[in-house]
Coordinates of C-alpha atoms in Angstrom, one line a residue:
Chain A
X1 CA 106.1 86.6 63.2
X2 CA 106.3 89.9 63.0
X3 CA 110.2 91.2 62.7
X4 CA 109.7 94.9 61.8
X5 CA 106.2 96.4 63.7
X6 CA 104.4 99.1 60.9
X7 CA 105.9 101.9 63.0
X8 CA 108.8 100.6 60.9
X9 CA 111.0 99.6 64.1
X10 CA 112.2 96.4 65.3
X11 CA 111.8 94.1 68.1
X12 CA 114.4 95.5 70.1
X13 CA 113.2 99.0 69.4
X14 CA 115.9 99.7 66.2
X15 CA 114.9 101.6 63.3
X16 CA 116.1 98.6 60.3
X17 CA 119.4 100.2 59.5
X18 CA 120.5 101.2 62.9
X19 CA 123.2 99.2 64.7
X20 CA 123.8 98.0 68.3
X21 CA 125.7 99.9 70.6
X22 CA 129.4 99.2 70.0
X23 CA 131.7 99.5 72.8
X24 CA 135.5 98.4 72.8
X25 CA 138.2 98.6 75.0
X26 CA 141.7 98.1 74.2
X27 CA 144.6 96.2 76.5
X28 CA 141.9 93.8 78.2
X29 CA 144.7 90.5 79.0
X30 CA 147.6 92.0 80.8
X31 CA 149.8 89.3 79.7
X32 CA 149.0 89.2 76.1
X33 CA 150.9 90.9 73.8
X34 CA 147.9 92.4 72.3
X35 CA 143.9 92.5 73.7
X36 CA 140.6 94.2 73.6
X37 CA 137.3 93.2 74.0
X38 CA 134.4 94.1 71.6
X39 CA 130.4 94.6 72.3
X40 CA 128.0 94.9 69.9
X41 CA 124.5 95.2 72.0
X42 CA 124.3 92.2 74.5
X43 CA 127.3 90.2 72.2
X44 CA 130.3 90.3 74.0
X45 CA 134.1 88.9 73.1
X46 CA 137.3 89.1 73.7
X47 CA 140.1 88.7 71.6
X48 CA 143.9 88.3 72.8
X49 CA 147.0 88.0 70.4
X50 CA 150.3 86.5 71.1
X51 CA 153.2 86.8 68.7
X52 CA 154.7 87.4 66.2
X53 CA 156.7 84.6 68.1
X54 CA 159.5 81.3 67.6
X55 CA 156.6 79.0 66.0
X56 CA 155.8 76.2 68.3
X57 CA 155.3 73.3 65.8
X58 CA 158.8 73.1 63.6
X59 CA 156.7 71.3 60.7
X60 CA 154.2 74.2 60.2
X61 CA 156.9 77.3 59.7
X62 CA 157.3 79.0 56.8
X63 CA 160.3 80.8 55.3
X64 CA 158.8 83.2 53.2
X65 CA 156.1 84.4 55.7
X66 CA 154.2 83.9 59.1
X67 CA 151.8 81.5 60.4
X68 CA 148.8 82.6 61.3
X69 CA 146.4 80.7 63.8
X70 CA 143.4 81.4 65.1
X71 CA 140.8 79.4 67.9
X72 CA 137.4 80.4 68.5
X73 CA 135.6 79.5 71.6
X74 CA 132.7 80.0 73.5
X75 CA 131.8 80.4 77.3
X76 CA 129.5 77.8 78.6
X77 CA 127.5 80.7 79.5
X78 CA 127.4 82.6 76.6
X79 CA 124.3 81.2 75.3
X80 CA 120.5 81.6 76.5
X81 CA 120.3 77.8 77.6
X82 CA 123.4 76.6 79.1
X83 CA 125.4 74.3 77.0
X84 CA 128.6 71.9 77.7
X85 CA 129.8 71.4 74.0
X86 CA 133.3 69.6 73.9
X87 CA 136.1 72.4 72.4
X88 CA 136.4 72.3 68.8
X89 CA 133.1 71.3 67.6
X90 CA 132.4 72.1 63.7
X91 CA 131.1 75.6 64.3
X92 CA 134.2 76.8 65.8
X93 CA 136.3 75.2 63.7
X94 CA 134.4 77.0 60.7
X95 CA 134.5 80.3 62.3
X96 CA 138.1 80.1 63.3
X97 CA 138.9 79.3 60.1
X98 CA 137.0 82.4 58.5
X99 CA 138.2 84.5 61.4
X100 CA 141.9 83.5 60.2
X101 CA 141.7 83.7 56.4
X102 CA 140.4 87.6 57.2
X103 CA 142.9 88.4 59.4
X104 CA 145.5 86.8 57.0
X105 CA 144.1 88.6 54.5
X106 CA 145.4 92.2 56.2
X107 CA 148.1 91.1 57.9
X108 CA 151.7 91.6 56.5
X109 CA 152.8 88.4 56.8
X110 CA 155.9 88.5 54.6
X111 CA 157.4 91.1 57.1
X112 CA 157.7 88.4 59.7
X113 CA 159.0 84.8 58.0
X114 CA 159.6 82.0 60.1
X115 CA 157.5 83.3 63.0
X116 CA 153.7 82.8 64.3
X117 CA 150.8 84.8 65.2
X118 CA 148.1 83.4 67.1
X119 CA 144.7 85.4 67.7
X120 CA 142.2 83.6 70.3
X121 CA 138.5 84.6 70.4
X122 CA 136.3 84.4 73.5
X123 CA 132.7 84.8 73.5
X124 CA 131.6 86.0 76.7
X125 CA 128.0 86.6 75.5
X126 CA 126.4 85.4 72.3
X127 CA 123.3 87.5 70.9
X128 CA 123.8 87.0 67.2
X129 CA 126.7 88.7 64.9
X130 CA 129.7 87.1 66.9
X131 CA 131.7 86.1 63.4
X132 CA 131.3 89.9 63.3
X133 CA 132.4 91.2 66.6
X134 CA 134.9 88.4 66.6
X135 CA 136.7 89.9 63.6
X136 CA 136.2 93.3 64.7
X137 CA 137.7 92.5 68.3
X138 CA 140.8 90.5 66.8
X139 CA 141.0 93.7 64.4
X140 CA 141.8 95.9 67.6
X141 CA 144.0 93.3 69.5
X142 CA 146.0 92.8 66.4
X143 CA 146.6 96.7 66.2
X144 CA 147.1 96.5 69.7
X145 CA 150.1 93.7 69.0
X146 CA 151.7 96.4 66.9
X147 CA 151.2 93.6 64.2
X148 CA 152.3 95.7 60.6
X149 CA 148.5 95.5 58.9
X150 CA 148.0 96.1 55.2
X151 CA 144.3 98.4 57.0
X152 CA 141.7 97.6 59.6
X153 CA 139.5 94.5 58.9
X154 CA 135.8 95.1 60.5
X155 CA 132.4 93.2 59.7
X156 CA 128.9 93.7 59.9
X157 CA 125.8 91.6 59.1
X158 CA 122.6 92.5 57.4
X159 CA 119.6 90.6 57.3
X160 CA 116.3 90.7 55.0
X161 CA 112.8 89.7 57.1
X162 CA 109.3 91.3 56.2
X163 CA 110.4 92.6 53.2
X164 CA 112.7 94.8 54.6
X165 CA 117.0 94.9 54.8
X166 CA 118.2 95.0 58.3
X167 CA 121.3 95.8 60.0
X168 CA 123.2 94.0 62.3
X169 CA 121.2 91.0 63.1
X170 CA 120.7 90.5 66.5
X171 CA 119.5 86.4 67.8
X172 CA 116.3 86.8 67.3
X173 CA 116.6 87.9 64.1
X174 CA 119.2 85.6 63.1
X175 CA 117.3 82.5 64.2
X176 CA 114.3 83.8 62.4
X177 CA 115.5 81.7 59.2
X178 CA 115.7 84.6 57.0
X179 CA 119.1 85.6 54.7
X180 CA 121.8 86.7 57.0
X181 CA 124.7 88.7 54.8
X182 CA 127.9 89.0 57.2
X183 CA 130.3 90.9 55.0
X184 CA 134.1 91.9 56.3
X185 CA 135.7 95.1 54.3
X186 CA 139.0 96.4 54.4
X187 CA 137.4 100.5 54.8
X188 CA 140.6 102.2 53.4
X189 CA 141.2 100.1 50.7
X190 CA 137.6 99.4 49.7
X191 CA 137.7 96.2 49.3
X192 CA 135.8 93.2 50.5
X193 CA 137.2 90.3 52.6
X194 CA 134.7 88.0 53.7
X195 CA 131.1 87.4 51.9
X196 CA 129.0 84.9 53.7
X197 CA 125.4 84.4 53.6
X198 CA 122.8 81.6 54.1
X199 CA 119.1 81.2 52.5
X200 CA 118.2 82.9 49.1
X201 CA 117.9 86.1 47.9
X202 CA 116.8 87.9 44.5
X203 CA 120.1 89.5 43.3
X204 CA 118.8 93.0 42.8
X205 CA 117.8 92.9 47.3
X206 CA 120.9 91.0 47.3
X207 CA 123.0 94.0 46.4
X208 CA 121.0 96.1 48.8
X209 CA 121.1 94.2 51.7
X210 CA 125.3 93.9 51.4
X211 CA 125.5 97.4 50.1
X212 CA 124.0 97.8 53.8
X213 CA 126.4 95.5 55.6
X214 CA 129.0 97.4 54.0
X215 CA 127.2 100.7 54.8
X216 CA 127.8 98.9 59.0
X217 CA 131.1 97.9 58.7
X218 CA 131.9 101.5 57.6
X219 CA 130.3 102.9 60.9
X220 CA 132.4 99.8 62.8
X221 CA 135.6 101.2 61.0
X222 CA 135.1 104.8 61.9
X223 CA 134.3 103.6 65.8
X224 CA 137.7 101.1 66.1
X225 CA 139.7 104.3 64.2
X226 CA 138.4 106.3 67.0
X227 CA 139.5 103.6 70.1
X228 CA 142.7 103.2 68.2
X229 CA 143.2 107.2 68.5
X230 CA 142.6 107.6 72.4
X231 CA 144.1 104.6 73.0
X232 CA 147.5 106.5 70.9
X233 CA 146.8 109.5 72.9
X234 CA 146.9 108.0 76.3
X235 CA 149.9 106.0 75.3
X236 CA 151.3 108.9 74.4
X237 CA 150.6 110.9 77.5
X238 CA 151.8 108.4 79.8
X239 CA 155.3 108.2 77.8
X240 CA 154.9 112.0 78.2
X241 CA 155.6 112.9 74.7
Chain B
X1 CA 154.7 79.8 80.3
X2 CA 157.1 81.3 82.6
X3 CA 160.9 81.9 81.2
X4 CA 163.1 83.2 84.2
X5 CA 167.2 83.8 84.1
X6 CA 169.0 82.4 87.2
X7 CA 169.6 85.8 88.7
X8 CA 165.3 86.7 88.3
X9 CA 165.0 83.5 90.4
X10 CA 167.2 84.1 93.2
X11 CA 165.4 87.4 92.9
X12 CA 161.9 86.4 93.7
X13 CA 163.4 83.8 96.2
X14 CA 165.8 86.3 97.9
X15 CA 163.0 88.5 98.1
X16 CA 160.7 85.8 99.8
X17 CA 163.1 85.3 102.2
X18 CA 163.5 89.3 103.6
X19 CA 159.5 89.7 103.3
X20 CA 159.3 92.1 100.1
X21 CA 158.5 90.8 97.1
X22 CA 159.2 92.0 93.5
X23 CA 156.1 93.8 93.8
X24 CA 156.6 95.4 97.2
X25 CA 154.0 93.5 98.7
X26 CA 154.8 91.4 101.9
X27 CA 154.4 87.6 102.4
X28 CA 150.5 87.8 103.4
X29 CA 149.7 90.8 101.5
X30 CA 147.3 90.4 98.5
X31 CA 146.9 91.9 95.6
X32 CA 143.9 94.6 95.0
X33 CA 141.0 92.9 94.6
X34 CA 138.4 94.5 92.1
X35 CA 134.5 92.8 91.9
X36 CA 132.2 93.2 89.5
X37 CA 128.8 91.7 89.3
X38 CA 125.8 91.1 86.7
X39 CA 128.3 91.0 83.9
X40 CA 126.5 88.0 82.3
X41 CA 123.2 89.2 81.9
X42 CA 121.6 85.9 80.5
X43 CA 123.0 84.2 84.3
X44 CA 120.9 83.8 87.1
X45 CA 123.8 85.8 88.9
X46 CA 127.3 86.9 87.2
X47 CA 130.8 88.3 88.9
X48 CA 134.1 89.1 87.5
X49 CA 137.1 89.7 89.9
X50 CA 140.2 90.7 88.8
X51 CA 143.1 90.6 91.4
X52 CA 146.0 92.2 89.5
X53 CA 146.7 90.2 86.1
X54 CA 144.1 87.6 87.1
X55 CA 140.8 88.0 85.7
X56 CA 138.0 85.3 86.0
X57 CA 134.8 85.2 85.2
X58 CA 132.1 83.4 87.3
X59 CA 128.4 82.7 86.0
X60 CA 125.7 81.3 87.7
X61 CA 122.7 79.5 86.0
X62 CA 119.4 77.6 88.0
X63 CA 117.5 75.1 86.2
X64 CA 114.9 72.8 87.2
X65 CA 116.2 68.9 87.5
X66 CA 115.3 65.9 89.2
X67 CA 116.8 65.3 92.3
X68 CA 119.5 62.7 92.9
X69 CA 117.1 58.7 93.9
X70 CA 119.6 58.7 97.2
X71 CA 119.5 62.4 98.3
X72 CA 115.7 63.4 97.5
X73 CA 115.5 66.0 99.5
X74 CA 118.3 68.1 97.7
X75 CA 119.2 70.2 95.2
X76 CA 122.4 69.6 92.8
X77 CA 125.2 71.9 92.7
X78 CA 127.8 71.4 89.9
X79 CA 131.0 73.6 89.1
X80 CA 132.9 73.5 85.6
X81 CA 135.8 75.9 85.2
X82 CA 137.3 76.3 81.8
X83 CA 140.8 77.7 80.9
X84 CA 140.1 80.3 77.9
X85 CA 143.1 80.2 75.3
X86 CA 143.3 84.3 75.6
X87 CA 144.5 83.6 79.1
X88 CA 147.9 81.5 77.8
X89 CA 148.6 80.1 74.0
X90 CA 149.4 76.8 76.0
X91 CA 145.4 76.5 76.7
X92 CA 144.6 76.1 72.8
X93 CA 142.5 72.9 72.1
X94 CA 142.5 70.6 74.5
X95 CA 145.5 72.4 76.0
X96 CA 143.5 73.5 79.2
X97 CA 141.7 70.6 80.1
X98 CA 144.3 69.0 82.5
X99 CA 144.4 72.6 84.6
X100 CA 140.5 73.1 83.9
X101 CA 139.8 69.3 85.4
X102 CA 142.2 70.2 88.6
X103 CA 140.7 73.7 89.2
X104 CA 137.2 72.2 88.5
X105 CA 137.7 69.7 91.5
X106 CA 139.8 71.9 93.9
X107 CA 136.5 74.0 93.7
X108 CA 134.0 71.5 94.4
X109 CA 136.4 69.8 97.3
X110 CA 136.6 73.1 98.7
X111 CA 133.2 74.5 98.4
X112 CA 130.5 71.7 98.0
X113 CA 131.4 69.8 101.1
X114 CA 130.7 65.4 100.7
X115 CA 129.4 63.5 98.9
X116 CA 125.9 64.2 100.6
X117 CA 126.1 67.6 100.8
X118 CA 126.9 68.1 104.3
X119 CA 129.0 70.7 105.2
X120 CA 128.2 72.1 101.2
X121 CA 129.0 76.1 101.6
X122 CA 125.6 75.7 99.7
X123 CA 122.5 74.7 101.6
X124 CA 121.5 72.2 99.3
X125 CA 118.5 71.3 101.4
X126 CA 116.9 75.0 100.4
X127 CA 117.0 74.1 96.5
X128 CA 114.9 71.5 97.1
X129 CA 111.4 71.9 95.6
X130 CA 108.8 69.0 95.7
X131 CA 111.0 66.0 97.6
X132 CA 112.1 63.1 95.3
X133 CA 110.5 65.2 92.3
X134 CA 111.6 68.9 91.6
X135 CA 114.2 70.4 92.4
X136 CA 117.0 73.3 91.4
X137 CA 120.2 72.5 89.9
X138 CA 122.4 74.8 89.8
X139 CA 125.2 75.0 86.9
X140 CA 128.6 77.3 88.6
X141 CA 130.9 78.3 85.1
X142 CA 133.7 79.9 85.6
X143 CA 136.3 80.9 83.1
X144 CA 139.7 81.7 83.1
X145 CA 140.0 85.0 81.0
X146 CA 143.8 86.1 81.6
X147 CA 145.7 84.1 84.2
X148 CA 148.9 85.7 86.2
X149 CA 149.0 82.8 89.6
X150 CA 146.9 82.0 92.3
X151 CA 143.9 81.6 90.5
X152 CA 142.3 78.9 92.2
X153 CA 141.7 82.3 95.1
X154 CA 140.3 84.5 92.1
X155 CA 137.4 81.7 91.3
X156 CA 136.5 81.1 94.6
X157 CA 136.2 84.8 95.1
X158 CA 134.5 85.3 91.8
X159 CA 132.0 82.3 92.3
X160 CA 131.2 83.6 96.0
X161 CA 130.5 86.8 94.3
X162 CA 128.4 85.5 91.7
X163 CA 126.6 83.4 94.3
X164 CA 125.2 86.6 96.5
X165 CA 124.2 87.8 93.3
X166 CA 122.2 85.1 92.1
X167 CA 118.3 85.7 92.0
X168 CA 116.4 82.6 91.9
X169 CA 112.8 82.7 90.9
X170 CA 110.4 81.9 92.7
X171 CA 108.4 78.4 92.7
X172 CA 104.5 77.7 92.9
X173 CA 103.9 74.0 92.9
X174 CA 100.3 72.9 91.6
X175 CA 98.5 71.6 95.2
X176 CA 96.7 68.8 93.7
X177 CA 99.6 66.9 92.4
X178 CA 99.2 63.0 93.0
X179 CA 101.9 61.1 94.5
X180 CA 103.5 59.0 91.2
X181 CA 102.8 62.1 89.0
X182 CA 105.4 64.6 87.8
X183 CA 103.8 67.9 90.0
X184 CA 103.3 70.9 87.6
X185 CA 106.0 73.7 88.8
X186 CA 105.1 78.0 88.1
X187 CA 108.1 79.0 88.0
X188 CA 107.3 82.9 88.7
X189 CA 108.9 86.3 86.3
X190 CA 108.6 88.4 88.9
X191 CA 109.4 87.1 92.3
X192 CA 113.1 86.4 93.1
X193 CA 114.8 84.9 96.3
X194 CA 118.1 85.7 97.3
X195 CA 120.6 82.8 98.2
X196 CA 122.0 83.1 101.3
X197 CA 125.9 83.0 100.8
X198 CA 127.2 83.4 104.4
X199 CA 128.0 80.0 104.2
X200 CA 130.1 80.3 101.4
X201 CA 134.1 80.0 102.1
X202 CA 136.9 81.6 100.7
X203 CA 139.9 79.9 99.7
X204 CA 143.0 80.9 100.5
X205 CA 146.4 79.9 98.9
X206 CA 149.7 79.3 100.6
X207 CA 152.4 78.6 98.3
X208 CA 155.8 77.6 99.6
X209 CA 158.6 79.1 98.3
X210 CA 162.2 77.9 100.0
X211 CA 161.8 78.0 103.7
X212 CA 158.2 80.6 103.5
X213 CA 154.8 80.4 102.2
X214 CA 153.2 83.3 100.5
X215 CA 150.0 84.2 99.3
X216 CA 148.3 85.1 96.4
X217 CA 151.4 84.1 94.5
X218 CA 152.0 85.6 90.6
X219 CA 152.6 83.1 88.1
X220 CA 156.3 83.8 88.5
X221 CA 156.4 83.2 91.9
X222 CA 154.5 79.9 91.1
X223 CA 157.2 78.6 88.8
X224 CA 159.4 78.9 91.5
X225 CA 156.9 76.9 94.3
X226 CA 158.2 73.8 96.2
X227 CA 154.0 72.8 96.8
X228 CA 151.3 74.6 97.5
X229 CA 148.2 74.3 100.1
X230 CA 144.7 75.6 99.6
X231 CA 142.7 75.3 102.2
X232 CA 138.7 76.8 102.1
X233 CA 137.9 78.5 105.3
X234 CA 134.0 80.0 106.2
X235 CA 133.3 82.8 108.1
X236 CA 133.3 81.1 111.5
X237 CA 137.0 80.3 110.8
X238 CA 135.9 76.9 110.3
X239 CA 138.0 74.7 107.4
X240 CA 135.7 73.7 105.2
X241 CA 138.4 72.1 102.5
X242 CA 141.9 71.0 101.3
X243 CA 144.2 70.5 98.6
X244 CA 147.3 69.9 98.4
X245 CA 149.2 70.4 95.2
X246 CA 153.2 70.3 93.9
X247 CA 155.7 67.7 94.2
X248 CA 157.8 68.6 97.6
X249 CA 156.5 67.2 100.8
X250 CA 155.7 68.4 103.6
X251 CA 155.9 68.4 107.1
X252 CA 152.6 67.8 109.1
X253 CA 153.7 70.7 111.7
X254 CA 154.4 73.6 108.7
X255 CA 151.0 71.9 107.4
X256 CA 149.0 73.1 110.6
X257 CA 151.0 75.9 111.2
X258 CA 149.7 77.0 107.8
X259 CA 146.1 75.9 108.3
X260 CA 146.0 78.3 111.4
X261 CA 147.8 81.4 109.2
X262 CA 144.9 80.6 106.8
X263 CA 142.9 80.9 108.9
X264 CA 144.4 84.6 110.1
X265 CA 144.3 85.8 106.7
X266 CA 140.5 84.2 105.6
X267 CA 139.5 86.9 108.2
X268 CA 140.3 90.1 106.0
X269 CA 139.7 88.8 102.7
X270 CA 136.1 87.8 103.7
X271 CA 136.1 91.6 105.1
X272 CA 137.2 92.8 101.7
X273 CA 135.2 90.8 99.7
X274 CA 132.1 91.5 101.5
X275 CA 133.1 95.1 100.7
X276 CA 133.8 95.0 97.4
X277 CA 130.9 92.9 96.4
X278 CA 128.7 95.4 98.5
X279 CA 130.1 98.1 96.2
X280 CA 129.7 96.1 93.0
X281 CA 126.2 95.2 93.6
X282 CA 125.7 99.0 94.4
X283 CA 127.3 100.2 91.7
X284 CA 125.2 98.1 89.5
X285 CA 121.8 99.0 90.9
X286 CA 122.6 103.0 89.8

């Protein structure tokens, strides 16, 4: 099948390193202690924080620093054909286990011993990338905690189909079997979090393709900095400071 | 989970008791009420309501099944509801399941009517498509994104919502079908019919707290609930359901007395519903 059409866009009309719309909003769960919700095209989550709080399971706390937890789940009607997939099925458990190690990864969990920090993921619509938005929407509910963060974690995936790298995969794409590259950076430090990919790859389009992802989560970065910033301001203006 | 002091309690109850809540609102007032529809683009129809700290989702989806061997001439309506963990930590894992399971057959008491569909808010008779061979089913999700009380209300709103914004395609059955054979369905890409949701009730939600019932009750004025009644009432003030739910009993006169002030108060929410989804589904065609 024909991914990128000789004009040199893509199915959905996207020159090959262009990315979805991204739209956020910060302060989505009124009773969570920190919230927003995170769309990248026609993928859709929400992420919710609670904590830093007393940790509920005595056996799990640690003195020296937090606990951090994570659960990923999905909508029954997220997905293009309706599914009723009992809670906790090995995809989910993967991705909330990658979704935590990254968020561990930036947060400063030495500031807060003995206590416990649970992020929960809700995919409201799935259309390829939600590790991605998932991170990038936990990113913005954990600064919306106040949660101390060593930077911002965000994420991007790139793809490689008729010879060409593509950003930010969307389903289509993704189920087209090709290598799908979903990297997580922390922007400020430069540094990289999160590596994933499936299929092969020569090394040489290998560096490419993640030199693209990284390229994405840069743009992501620059777009939750902004949210962060009007979200300050109108903080600010309603304290009227 | 709700942690209250001794004086907050007396608080919400006192206030109960002299008609002003800790919101201001009175005994029968509810909270705003926002509606938005086509949120889930891959549904057949989509709503989201919020009413204050409660937010639900509804979707909508329409497949084609097989109708039940001892109802032939009807479609299948099924609701799940599922309690997302962003709503309360406590929903994590299985967590949810209990409250999902309870809000998941409150909803189909109230709004699917018996066991053979009669007196379904649904017509189930109009998703029929060849008799005893084709028909629709239709799958009602609704989840539970952030929860603050009374949101067994919210999902009944949100699913009537999603209902009268569903768009079922429309069906061409192959003429020369013989009687044993499976018929060949068209299921068409550009013709959609509306459902007709003017059948659909709302449910209302008194809870009792001391000596008065309230509705649309916040999650701290639940922890403080003796039992609570919801009772699904249509547009021709007809009851169409009821559940009854806490551990307190009651007596059958309050019980009646209640049915008749849901029925009072069915009147205006339908009102403002109908509103607000007019509005959504405006808004949405811009």
């Amino acid at each position: 099948m024909e991914y990128v059409s000789p004009e040199g866009l893509r199915l959905d009309g996207r020159r090959p390193t262009e990315m979805r719309q991204l739209r956020a909003e910060v302060g989505v769960v009124a009773k969570a202690d920190g919230s927003a919700s995170f769309e990248m095209g026609n993928t859709k989550v929400i992420a919710a924080v609670y904590g830093p709080r007393e940790v509920q399971n005595k056996g799990q706390q640690m003195n020296d620093q937090a606990l951090v937890r994570c659960e990923y789940s999905m909508a029954n009607f997220s997905t293009g054909d309706r599914m009723r997939k009992p809670k906790g099925d090995r995809r989910s458990t993967e991705i909330s286990l990658v979704i935590r190690q990254t968020m561990e990864a930036c947060i400063l969990t030495h500031l807060m011993p003995r206590s416990q920090i649970d992020i929960f993921v809700q995919v409201l619509q799935a259309d390829g990338g939600t590790r991605s938005a998932c991170i990038n929407a936990a990113t913005l509910a954990l600064a919306d905690a106040g949660i101390p963060m060593r930077d911002l974690v965000t994420s991007c995936s790139a793809g490689y189909l008729n010879s060409t790298p593509l950003l930010d995969l969307n389903y289509v794409e993704d189920s087209a079997g090709g290598p799908d590259v979903t990297v997580g950076i922390l922007p400020k430090l430069d540094k990289v979090t999160l590596l994933q990919m499936d299929a092969k790859l020569p090394i040489d389009i290998f560096e490419n393709v993640m030199q693209l992802a990284i390229e994405g989560c840069k743009a992501v970065a620059n777009y939750i900095r902004e949210i962060l910033l009007e979200n300050t301001k109108q903080l600010e203006f309603r304290r009227g400071v | 989970m709700v942690g209250l002091s001794l004086g907050e309690k007396n608080f919400i109850k006192g206030g109960i008791a002299q008609d002003i809540r800790t919101d201001g609102r009175k005994r029968l007032t509810y909270r705003p009420i926002f509606v938005e529809t086509g949120v889930i683009p891959q549904a057949s129809g989509s709503a989201r309501v919020k009413m204050g700290a409660t937010d639900v989702i509804a979707s909508v989806k329409a497949e084609l099944g097989k109708p039940n061997a001892s109802h032939p001439d009807k479609g299948k309506v099924s609701i799940y509801v599922d309690c997302s963990p962003t709503a309360e930590p406590t929903f994590e894992g299985r967590g949810g399941e209990e409250l999902s399971m309870e809000l998941s057959t409150a909803l189909q008491r109230c709004l699917l009517g018996g066991k053979s569909g009669a007196g379904a808010g649904i017509d189930l008779s109009s998703l029929s498509i060849v008799e005893g061979k084709v028909c629709w089913d239709i799958y009602i999700d609704g989840l539970v994104v952030s929860s603050d009380g009374n949101l067994l209300d919210a999902l009944g709103a949100a699913i009537k919502a999603a209902l009268s914004n569903t768009a079922v395609p429309k069906v061409q059955v192959a003429a020369n079908a013989s009687l044993d054979e499976q018929p060949e369905v068209d299921v068409s890409d550009e013709e959609f019919q509306q459902f007709d949701t003017t059948g659909v009730p709302v449910i209302i939600t008194l809870t009792k707290v001391g000596r008065h019932y309230i509705v649309d009750a916040t999650a701290e004025e639940e922890s403080q609930m003796s039992s609570a009644v919801s009772i699904s009432v249509n547009r021709q003030g007809r009851i169409c359901g009821l559940t009854k739910r806490g551990g307190a009993g009651l007596d059958p006169s309050i019980i009646l007395d209640m049915i008749s002030v849901a029925k009072h108060v069915s009147e205006q929410l339908i009102n403002k519903l109908d509103s607000e989804i007019a509005a959504a589904e405006a808004c949405e065609e811009e």
